[in-house]
GROMACS .gro file of C-alpha atoms in nm:
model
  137
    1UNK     CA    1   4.428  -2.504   0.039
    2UNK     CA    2   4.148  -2.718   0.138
    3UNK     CA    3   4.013  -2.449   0.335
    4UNK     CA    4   4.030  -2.177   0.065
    5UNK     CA    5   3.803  -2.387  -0.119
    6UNK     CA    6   3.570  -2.412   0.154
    7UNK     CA    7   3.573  -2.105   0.256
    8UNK     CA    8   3.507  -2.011  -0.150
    9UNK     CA    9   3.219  -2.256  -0.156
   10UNK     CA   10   3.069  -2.068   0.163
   11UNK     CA   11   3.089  -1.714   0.000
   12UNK     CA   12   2.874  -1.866  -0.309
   13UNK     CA   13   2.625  -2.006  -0.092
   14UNK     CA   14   2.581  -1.648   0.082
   15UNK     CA   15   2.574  -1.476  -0.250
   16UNK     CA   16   2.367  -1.694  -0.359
   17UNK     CA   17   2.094  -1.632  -0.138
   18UNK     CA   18   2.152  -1.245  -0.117
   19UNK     CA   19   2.109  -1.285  -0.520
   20UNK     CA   20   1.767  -1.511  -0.422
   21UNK     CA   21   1.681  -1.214  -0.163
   22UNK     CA   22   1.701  -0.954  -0.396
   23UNK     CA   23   1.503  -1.118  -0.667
   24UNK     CA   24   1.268  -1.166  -0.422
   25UNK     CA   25   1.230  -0.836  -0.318
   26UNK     CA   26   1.225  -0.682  -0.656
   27UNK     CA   27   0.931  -0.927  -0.700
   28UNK     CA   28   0.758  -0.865  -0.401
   29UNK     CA   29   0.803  -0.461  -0.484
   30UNK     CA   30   0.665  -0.532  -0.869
   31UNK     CA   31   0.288  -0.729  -0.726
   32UNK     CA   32   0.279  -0.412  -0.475
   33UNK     CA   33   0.353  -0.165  -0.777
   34UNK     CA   34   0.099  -0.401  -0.982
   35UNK     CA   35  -0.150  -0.424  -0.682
   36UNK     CA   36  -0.121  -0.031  -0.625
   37UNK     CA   37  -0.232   0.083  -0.999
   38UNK     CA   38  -0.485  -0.125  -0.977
   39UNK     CA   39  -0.658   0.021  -0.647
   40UNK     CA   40  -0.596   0.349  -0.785
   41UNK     CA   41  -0.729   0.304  -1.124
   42UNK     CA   42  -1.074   0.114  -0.943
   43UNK     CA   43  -1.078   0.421  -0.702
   44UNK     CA   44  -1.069   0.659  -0.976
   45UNK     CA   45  -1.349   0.410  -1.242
   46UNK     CA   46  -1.550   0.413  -0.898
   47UNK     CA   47  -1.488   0.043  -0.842
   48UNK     CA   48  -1.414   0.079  -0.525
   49UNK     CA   49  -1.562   0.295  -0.253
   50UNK     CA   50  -1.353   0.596  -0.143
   51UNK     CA   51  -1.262   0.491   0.197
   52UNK     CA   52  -1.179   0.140   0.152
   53UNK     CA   53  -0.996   0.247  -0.133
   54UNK     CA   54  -0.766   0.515   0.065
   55UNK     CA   55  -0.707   0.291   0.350
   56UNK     CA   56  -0.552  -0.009   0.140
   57UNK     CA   57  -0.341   0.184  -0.074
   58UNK     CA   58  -0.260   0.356   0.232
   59UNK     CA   59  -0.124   0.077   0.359
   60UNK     CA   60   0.035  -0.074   0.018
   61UNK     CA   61   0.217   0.222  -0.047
   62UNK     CA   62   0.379   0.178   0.348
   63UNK     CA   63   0.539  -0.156   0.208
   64UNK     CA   64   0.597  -0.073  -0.142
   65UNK     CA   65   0.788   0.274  -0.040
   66UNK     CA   66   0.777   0.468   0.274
   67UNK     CA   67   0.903   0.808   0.087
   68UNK     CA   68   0.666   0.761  -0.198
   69UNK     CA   69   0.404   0.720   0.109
   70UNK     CA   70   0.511   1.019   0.299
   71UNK     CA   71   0.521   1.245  -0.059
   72UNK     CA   72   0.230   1.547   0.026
   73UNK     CA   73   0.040   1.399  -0.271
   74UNK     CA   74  -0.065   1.097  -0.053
   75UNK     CA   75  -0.150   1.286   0.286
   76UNK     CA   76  -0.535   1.222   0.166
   77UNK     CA   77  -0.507   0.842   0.187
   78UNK     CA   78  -0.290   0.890   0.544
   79UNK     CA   79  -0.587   1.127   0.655
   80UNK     CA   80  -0.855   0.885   0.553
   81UNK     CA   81  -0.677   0.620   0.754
   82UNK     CA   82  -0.650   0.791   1.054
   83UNK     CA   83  -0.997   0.941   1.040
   84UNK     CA   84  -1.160   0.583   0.997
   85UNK     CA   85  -0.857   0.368   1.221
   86UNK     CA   86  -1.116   0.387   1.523
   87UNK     CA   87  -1.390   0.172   1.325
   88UNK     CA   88  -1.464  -0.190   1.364
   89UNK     CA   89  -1.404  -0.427   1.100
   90UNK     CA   90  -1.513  -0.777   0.959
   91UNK     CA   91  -1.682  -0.955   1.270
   92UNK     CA   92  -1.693  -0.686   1.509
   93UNK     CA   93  -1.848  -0.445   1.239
   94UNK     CA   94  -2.135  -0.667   1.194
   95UNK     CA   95  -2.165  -0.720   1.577
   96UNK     CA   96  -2.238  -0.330   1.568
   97UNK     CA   97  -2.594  -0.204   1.644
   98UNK     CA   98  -2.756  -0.039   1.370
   99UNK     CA   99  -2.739   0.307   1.543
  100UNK     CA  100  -2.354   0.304   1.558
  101UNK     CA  101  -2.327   0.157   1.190
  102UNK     CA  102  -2.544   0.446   1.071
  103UNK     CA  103  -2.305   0.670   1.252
  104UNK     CA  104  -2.018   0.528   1.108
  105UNK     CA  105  -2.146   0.557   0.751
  106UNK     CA  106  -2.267   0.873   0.778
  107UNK     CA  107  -1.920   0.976   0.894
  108UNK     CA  108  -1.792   0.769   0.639
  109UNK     CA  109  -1.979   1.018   0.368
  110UNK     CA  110  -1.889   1.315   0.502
  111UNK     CA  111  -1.510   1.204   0.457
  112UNK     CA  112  -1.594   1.104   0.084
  113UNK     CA  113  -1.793   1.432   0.053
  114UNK     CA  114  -1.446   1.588   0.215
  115UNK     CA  115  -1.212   1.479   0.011
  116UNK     CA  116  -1.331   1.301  -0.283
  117UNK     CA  117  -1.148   1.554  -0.529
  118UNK     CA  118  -0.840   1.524  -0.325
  119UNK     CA  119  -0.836   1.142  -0.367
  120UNK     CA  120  -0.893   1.101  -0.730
  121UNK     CA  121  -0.635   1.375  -0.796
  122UNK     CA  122  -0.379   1.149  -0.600
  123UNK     CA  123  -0.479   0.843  -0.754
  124UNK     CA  124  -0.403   1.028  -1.048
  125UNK     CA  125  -0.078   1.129  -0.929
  126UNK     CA  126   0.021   0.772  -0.794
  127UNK     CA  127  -0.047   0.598  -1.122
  128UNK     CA  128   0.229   0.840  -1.287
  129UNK     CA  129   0.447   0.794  -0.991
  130UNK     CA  130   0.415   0.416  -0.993
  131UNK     CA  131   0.483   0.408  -1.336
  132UNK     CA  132   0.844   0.617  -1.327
  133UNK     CA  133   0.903   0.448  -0.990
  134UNK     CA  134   1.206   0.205  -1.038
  135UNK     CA  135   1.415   0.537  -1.197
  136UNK     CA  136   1.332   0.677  -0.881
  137UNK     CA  137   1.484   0.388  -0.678
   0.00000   0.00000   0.00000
């Protein structure tokens, strides 16, 4: 008998924490929802430049859901990332000469130039998926 109550008292400890694990997750998923509309509404208000813009929600939209990320709409973002994966960042872009920054930013407008129109039309497209998302899940 004893043991029936400990084993009882184990099984609420473990659904305990898978409740705590799913809240947690559902959280988590809601700030990367949140986080995602707003990078898509800045990219499409011009708030945020094109490129950096693609490549974060990019990467967002990996954690918050890998189908959603895959979907055809958001190939731009996934082409963006790849084109620009190969360029410095933070310390090492400002350790850059000036002749391979200028490169860089000139590629960096003919990807904008490329597929500006592409982009805003999947922000556009993201911010209505986002928003019917959790009757997708």
């Amino acid at each position: 008998m004893a043991l029936g109550f400990y084993a009882l008292s184990l099984w609420r400890k473990v659904w305990s924490i898978q409740r705590q694990q799913r809240n947690a997750t559902r959280e988590q998923q809601q700030r990367l929802g949140e986080d995602l509309k707003i990078l898509a509404s800045s990219l499409l208000e011009g708030q945020l430049p094109l490129i950096e813009g693609a490549i974060r929600i990019k990467v967002l939209l990996d954690n918050f859901d890998i189908g959603l990320s895959q979907d055809s709409h958001c190939q731009v973002f996934h082409q963006l990332y790849e084109a620009t994966a190969h360029v410095p960042t933070h310390a090492d872009w400002k350790a850059l000469d000036k002749t391979s920054r200028r490169q860089h930013e000139k590629n960096f407008s003919e990807l904008e130039l490329q597929h500006k129109a592409q982009a805003r039309e999947s922000a556009r497209w993201l911010l209505d998926a986002i928003a019917t998302w959790p009757s997708r899940a």
